[in-house]
Short mmCIF file of C-alpha atoms and ligand atoms in Angstrom, two decimals:
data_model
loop_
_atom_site.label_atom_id
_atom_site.label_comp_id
_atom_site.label_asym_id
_atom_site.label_seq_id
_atom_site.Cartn_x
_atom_site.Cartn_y
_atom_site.Cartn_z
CA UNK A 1 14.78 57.96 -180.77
CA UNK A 2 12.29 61.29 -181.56
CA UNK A 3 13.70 64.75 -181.31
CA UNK A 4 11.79 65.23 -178.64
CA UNK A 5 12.96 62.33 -176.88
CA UNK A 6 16.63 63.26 -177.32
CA UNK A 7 16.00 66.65 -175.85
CA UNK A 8 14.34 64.91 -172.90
CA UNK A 9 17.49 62.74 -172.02
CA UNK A 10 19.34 65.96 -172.47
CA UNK A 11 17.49 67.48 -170.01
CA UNK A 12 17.82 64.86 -167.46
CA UNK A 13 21.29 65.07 -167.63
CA UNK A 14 21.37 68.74 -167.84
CA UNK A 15 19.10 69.18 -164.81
CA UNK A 16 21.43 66.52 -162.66
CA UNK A 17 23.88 69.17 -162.45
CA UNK A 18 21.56 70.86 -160.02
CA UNK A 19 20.22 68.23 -158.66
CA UNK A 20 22.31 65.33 -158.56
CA UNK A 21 20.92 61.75 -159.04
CA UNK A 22 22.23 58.17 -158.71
CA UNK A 23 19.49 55.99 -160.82
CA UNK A 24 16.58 57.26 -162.69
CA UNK A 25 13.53 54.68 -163.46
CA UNK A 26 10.74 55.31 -165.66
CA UNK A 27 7.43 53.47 -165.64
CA UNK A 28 4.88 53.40 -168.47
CA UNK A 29 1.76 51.51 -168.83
CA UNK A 30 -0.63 52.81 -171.08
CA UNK A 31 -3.58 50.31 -170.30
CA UNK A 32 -3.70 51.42 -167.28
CA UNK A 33 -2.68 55.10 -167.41
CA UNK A 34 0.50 55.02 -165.66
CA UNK A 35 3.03 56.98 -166.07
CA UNK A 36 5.47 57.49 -162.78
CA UNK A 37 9.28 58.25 -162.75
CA UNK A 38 11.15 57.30 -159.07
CA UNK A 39 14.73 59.20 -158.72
CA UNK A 40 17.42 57.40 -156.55
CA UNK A 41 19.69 60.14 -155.03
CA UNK A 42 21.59 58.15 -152.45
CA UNK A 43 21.61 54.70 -151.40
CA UNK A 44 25.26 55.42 -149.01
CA UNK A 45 22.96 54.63 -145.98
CA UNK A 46 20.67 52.26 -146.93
CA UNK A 47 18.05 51.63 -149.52
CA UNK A 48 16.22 54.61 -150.43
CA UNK A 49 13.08 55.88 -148.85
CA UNK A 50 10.48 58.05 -149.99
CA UNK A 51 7.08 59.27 -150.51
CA UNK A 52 4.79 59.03 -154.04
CA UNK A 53 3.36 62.02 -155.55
CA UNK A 54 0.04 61.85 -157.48
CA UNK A 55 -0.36 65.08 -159.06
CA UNK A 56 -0.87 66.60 -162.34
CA UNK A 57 2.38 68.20 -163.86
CA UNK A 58 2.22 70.91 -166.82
CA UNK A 59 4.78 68.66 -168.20
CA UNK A 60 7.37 65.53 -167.95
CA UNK A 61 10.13 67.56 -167.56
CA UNK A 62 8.39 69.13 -164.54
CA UNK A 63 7.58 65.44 -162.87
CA UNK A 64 11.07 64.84 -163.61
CA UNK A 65 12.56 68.33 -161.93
CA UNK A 66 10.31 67.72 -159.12
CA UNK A 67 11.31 64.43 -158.08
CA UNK A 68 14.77 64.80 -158.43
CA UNK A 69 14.67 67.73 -156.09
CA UNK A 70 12.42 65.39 -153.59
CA UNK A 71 14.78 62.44 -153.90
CA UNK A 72 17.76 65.21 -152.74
CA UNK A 73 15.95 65.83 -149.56
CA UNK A 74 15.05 63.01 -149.02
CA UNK A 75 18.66 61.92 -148.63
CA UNK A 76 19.34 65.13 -146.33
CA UNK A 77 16.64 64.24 -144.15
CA UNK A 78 17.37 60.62 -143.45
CA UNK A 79 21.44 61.59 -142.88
CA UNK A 80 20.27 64.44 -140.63
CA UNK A 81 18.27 61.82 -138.45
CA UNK A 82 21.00 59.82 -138.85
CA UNK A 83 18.68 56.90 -139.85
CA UNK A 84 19.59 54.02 -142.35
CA UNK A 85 17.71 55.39 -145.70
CA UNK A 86 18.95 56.45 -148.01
CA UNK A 87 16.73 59.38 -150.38
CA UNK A 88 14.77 58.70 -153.21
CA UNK A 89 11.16 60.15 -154.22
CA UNK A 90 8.11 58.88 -156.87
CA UNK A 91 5.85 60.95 -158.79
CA UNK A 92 3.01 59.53 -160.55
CA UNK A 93 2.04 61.96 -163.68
CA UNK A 94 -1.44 62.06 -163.10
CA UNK A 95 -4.21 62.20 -166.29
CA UNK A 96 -6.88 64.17 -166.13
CA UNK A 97 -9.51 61.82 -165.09
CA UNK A 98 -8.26 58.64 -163.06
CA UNK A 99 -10.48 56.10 -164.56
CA UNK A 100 -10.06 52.93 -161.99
CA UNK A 101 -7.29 54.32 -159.24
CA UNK A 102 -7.37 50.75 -158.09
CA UNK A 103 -5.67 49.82 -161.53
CA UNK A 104 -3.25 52.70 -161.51
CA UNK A 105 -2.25 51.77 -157.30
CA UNK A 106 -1.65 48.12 -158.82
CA UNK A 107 0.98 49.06 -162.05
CA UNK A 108 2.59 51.36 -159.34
CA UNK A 109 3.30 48.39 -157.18
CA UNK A 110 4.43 46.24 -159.83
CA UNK A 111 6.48 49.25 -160.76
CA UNK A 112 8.24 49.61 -157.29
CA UNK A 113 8.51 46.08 -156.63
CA UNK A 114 10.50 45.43 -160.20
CA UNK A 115 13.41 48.29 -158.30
CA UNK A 116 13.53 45.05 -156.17
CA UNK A 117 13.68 47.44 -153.26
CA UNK A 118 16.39 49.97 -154.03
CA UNK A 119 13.33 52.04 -153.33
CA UNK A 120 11.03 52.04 -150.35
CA UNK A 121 7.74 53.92 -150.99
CA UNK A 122 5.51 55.91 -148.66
CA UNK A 123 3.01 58.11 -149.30
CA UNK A 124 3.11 62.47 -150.58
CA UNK A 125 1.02 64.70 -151.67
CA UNK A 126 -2.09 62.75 -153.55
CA UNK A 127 -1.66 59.53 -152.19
CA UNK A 128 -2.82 58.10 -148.50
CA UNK A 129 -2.99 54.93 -146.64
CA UNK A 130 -5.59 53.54 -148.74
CA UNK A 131 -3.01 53.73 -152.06
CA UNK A 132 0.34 52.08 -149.69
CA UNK A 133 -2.58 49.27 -148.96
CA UNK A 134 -3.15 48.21 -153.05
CA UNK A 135 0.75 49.00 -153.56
CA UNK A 136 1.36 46.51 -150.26
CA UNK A 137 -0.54 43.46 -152.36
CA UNK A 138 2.32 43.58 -155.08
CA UNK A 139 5.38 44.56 -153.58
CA UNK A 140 7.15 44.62 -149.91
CA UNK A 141 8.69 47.71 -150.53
CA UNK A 142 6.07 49.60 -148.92
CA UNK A 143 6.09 51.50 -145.65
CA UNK A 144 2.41 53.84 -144.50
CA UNK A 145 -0.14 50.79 -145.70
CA UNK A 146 -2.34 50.17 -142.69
CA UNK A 147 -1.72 47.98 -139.74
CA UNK A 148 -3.66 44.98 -141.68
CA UNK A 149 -0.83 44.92 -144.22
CA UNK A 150 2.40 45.34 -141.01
CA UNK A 151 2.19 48.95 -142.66
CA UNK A 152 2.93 51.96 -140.03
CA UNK A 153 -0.07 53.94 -141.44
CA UNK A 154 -0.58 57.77 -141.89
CA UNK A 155 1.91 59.71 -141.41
CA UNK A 156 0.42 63.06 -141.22
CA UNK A 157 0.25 63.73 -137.94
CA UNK A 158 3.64 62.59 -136.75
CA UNK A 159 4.30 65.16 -139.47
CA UNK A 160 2.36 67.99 -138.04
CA UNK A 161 3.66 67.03 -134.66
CA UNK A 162 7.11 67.68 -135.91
CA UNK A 163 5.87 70.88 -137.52
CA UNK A 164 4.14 71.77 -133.99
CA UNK A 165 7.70 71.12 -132.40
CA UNK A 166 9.60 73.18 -135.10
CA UNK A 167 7.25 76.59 -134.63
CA UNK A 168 7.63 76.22 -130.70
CA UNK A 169 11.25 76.24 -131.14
CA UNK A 170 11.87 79.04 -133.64
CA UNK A 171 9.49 80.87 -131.27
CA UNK A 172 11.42 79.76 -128.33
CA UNK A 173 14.15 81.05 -130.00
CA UNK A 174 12.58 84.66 -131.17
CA UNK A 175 10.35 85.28 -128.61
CA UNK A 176 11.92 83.65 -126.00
CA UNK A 177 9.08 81.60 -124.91
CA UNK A 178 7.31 78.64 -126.81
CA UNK A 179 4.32 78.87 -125.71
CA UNK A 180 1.43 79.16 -128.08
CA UNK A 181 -1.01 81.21 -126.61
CA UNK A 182 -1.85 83.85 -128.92
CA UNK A 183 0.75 83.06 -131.06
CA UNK A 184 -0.76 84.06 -134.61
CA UNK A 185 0.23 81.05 -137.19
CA UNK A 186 -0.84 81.57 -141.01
CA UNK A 187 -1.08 77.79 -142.90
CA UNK A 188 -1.23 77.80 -146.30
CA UNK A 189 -2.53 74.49 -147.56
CA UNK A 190 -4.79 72.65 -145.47
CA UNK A 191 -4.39 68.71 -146.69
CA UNK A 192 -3.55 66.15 -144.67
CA UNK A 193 -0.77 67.87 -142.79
CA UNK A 194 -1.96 71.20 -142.34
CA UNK A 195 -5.54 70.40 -140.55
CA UNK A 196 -3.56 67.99 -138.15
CA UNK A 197 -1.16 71.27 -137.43
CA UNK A 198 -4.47 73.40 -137.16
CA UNK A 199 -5.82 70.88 -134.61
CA UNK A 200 -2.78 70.92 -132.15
CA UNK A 201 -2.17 74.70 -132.46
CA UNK A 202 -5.45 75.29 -131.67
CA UNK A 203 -4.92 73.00 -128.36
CA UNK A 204 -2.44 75.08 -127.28
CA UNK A 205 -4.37 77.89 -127.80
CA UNK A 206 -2.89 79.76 -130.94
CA UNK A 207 -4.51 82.07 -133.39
CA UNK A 208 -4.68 79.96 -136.73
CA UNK A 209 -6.17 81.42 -139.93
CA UNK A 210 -6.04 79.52 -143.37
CA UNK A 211 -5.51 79.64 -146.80
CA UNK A 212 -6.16 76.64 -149.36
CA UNK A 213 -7.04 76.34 -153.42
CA UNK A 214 -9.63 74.02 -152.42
CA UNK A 215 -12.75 74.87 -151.03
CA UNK A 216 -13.53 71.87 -149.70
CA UNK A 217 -10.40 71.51 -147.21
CA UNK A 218 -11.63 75.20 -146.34
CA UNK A 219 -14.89 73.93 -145.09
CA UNK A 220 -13.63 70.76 -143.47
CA UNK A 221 -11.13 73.06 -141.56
CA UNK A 222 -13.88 75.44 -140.77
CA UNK A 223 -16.41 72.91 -139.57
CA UNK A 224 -13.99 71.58 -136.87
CA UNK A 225 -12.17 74.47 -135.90
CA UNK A 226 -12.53 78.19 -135.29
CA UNK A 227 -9.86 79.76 -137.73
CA UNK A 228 -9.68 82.53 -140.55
CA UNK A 229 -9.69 82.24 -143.56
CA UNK A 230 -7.03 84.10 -146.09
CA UNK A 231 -7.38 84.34 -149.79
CA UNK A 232 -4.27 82.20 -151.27
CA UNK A 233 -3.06 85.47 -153.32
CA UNK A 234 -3.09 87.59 -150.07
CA UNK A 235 -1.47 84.50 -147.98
CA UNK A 236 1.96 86.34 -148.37
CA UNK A 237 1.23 89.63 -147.57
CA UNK A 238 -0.63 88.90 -144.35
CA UNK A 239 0.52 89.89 -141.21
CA UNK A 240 1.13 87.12 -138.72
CA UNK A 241 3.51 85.74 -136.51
CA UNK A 242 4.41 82.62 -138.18
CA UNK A 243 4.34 81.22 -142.09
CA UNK A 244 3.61 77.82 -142.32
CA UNK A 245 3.62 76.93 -146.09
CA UNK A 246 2.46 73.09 -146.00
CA UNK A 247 1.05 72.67 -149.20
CA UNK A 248 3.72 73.33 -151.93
CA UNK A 249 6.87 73.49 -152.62
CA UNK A 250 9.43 76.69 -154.05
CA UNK A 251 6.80 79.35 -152.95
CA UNK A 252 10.26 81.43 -151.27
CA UNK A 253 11.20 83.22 -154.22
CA UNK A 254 12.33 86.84 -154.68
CA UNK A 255 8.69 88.33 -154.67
CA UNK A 256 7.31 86.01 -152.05
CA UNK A 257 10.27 86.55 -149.54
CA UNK A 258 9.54 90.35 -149.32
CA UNK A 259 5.81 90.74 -148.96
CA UNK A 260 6.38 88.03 -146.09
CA UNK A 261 5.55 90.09 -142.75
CA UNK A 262 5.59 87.09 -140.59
CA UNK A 263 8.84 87.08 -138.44
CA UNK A 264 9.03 82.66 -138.93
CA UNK A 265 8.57 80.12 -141.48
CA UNK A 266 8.13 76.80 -139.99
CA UNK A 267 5.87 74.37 -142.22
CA UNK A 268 5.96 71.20 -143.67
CA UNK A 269 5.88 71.37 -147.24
CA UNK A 270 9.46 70.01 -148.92
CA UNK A 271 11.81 72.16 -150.97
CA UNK A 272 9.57 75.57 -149.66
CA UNK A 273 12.98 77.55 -151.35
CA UNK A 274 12.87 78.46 -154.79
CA UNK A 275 16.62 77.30 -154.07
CA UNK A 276 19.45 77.47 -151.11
CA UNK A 277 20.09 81.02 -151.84
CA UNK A 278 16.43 82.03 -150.57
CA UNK A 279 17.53 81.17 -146.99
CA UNK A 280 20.37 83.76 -147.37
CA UNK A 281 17.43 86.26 -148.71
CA UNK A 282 15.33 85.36 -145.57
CA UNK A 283 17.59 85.95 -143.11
CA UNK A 284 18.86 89.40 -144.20
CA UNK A 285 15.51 90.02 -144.14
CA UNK A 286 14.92 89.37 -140.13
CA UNK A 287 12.58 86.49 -140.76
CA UNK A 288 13.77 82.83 -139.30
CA UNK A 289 13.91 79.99 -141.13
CA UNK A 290 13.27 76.70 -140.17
CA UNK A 291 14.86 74.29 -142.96
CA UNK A 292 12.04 72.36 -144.26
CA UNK A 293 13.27 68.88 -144.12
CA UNK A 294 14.23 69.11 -140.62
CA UNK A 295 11.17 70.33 -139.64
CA UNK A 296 8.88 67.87 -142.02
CA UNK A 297 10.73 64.95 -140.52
CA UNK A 298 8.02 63.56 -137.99
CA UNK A 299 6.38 61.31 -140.30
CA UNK A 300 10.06 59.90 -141.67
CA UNK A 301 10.39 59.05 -138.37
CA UNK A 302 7.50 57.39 -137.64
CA UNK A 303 8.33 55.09 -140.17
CA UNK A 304 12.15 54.59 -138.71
CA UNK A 305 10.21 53.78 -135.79
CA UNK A 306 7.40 51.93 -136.90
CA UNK A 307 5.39 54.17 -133.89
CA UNK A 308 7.26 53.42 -130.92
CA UNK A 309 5.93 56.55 -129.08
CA UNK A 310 8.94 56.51 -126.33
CA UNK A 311 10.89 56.71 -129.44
CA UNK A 312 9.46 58.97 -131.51
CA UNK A 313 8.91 61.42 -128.53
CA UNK A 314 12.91 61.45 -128.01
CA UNK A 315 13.24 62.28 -131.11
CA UNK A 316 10.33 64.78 -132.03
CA UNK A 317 12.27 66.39 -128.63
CA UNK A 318 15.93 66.24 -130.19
CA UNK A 319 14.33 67.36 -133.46
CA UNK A 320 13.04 70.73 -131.53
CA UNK A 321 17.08 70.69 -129.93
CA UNK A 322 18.41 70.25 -133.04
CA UNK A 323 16.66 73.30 -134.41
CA UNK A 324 17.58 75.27 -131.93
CA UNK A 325 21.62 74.69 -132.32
CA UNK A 326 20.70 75.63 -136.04
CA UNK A 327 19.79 79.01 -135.33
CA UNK A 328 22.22 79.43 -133.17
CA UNK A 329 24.82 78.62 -135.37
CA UNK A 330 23.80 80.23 -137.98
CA UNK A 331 23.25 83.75 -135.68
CA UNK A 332 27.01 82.76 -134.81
CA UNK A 333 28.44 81.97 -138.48
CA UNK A 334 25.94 84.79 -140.05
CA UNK A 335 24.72 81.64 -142.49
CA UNK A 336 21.39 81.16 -143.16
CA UNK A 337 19.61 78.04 -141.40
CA UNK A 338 19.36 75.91 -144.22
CA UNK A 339 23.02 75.88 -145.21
CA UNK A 340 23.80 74.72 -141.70
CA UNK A 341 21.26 72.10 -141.99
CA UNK A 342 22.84 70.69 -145.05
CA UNK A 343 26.34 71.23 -143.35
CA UNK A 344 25.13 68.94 -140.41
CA UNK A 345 23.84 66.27 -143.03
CA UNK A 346 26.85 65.97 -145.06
CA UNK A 347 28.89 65.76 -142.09
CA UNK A 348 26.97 62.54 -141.15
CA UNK A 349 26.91 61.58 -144.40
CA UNK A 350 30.87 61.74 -144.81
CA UNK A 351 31.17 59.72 -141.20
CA UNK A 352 28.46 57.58 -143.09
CA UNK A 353 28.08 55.20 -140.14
CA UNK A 354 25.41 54.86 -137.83
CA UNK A 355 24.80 56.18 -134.05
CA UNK A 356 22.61 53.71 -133.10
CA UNK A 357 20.58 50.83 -134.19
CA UNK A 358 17.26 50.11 -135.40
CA UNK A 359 14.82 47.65 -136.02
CA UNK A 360 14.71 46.60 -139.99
CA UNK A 361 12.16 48.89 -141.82
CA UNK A 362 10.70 45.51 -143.39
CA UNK A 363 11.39 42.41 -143.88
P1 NAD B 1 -2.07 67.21 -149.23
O1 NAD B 1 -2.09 67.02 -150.70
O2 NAD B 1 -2.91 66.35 -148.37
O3 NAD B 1 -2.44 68.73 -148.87
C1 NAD B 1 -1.97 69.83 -149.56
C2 NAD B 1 -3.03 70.93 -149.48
O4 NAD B 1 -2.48 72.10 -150.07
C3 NAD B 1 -4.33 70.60 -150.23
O5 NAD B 1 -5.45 70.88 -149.41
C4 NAD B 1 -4.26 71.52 -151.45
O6 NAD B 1 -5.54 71.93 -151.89
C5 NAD B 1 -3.47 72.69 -150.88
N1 NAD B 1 -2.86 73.54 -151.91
C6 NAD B 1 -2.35 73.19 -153.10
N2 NAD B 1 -1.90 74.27 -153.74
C7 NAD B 1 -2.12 75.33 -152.94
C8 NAD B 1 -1.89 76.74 -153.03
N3 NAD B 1 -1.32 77.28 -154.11
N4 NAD B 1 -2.27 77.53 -151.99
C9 NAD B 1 -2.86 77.00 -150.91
N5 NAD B 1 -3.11 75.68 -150.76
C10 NAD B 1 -2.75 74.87 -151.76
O7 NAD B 1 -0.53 67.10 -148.83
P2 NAD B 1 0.07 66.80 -147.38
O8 NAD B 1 0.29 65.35 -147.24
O9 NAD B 1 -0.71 67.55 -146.35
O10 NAD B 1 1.51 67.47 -147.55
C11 NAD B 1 1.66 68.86 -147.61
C12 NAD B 1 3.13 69.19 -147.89
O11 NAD B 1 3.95 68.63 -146.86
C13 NAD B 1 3.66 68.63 -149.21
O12 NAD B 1 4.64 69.50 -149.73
C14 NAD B 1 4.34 67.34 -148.78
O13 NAD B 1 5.35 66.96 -149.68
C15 NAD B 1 4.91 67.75 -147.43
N6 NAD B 1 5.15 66.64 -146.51
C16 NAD B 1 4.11 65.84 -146.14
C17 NAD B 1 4.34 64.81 -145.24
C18 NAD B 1 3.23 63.91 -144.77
O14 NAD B 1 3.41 63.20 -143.77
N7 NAD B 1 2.07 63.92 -145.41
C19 NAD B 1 5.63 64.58 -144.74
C20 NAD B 1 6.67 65.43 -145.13
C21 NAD B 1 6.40 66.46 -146.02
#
């Protein structure tokens, strides 16, 4: 084994004491330019479930710290629901220039079908429908392919209707009312979540302005919808009502935290704290919290459901409830929100035994 090889199974282990793993799998096909790493946290509640990233990382070491901090809250979020997953995540390193994605979709199935379906995948940042539906040739362990392949499709905007849910309960909780009217909500990162959130908040009537690296989902956002549009190095310091980060992740950090003059951040991008103790930063600072894998959970549970709307609604509702007893409790216990939020999920994973049943994710 190389030097730098050694130092790169040191790492691993180094970087579990942070964030904790069960099974680590590494897949490598040169041929066809794949190179993707999926991180079991938990399997206590079932087999794990969990999206695939497609993004270019500075490094393997960064692939590797982000999905091991995905796979974490992925765990939390399916013992929070209380649903039979357990957490695991996928990143797919990817090159510079994808030359036949087709290929790449195909060595990622074969990939997650040889985990024999420890892992379930879905899609994340980078990868859509379209991907689950190559992916869904190969293996079974695939949830978000389209209807054509018994797949529950995109989750997006079961996503962004969880988001929606989230803001209107923080404000509900702030402002005492959740309406949206006027409400003034700043979204950095419009993708696939963020224009669905855009659309609905703009139902309802609330002030929405923007902020996105790429042009492009600037101008598709400002084609459909009347919103402004922030620069992304100004999208901290910009006075609104509510933050919703929902592009990437760890963008609560020390500097970030205090030019922040909105009073709630409510979005959907995973692990939005540098780490836990960023939640104890935000609220001494006055500004509320609302954990992100609570509030990112519609599209989870669209899966869990495989779109039963009646279902889904009741829980898109309890998910808004559920929020609210956070901040209260944390007002009461002067903790921030997302240390009760992991509280509640450990709890359920301790019990480790399900409230009520449903249907098998796949066959
Ligand atoms: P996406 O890749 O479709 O969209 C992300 C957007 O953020 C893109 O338009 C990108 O250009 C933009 N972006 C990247 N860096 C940025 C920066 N520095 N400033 C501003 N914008 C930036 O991803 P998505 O599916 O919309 O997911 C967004 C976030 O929500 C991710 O963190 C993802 O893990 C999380 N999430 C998504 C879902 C889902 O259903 N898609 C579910 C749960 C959590």
């Amino acid at each position: 084994m190389s030097n730098q090889a050694c130092g790169m199974m040191a790492d691993v282990f180094q970087q579990s004491v942070e964030y904790p793993f069960s099974t680590l799998h590494f897949g490598n096909d040169a041929d066809r330019q794949f190179q993707a790493i999926v991180a079991i946290h938990s399997t206590a509640l079932g087999p794990a479930l969990g999206g695939c990233r497609l993004v270019r990382y500075t490094s393997t070491n960064a692939a590797l710290t982000d999905v091991l901090r995905l796979a974490k809250g992925m765990t939390y979020k399916a013992a929070f629901h209380h649903l039979p997953f357990g957490g695991g995540k996928a990143v797919i390193i990817a090159p510079e220039k994808i030359r036949d994605r087709r290929d790449l979709m195909n060595a990622y199935g074969d990939f997650i079908d040889s985990l024999g379906g420890m892992f379930i995948t879905a899609v994340d940042s980078g990868t859509g429908p379209d991907d689950m539906d190559i992916v869904a040739k190969r293996t079974k362990h695939v949830v978000c392919a389209s209807k054509q392949f018994s797949g529950t499709g995109d989750p997006s905007p079961h996503t962004a209707k969880g988001v929606l849910r989230g803001i209107q309960a923080a404000s509900k909780y702030l402002f005492k009312s959740d309406q949206m009217e006027g409400i003034h909500v700043l979204i950095q990162g419009v993708g696939h979540v963020g224009i669905q959130l855009v659309s609905l908040l703009k139902t309802l009537g609330a002030k929405v302005s923007v902020s996105d690296v790429n042009q492009q989902s600037i101008k598709t956002c400002q084609d459909r919808f009347e919103v402004s549009v922030v620069e992304p190095e100004e999208v901290y310091s910009t006075p609104c009502d509510v933050f919703s980060p929902c592009a990437l992740g760890q963008i609560i950090n020390a500097s970030t935290a205090k030019q922040l003059k909105a009073k709630i951040v409510a979005g959907s991008a995973n692990n939005q704290l540098l780490d836990g103790s960023y939640g104890e930063l935000l609220r001494k600072l006055g500004i509320l919290y609302a954990p992100d894998y609570v509030i990112n959970s519609g599209g989870l549970l669209q899966i869990a459901y495989r779109n039963d709307q009646q279902l889904m609604a009741r829980e898109i509702d309890r998910l808004y409830e559920r929020l609210i007893t956070i901040f209260e409790q944390s007002s009461r216990q002067g903790v921030s929100t997302n240390v009760i939020a992991n509280q509640m999920a450990e709890d359920f994973l301790r019990e480790s035994k399900l409230k009520h049943p449903l249907p098998a994710v796949h066959a």
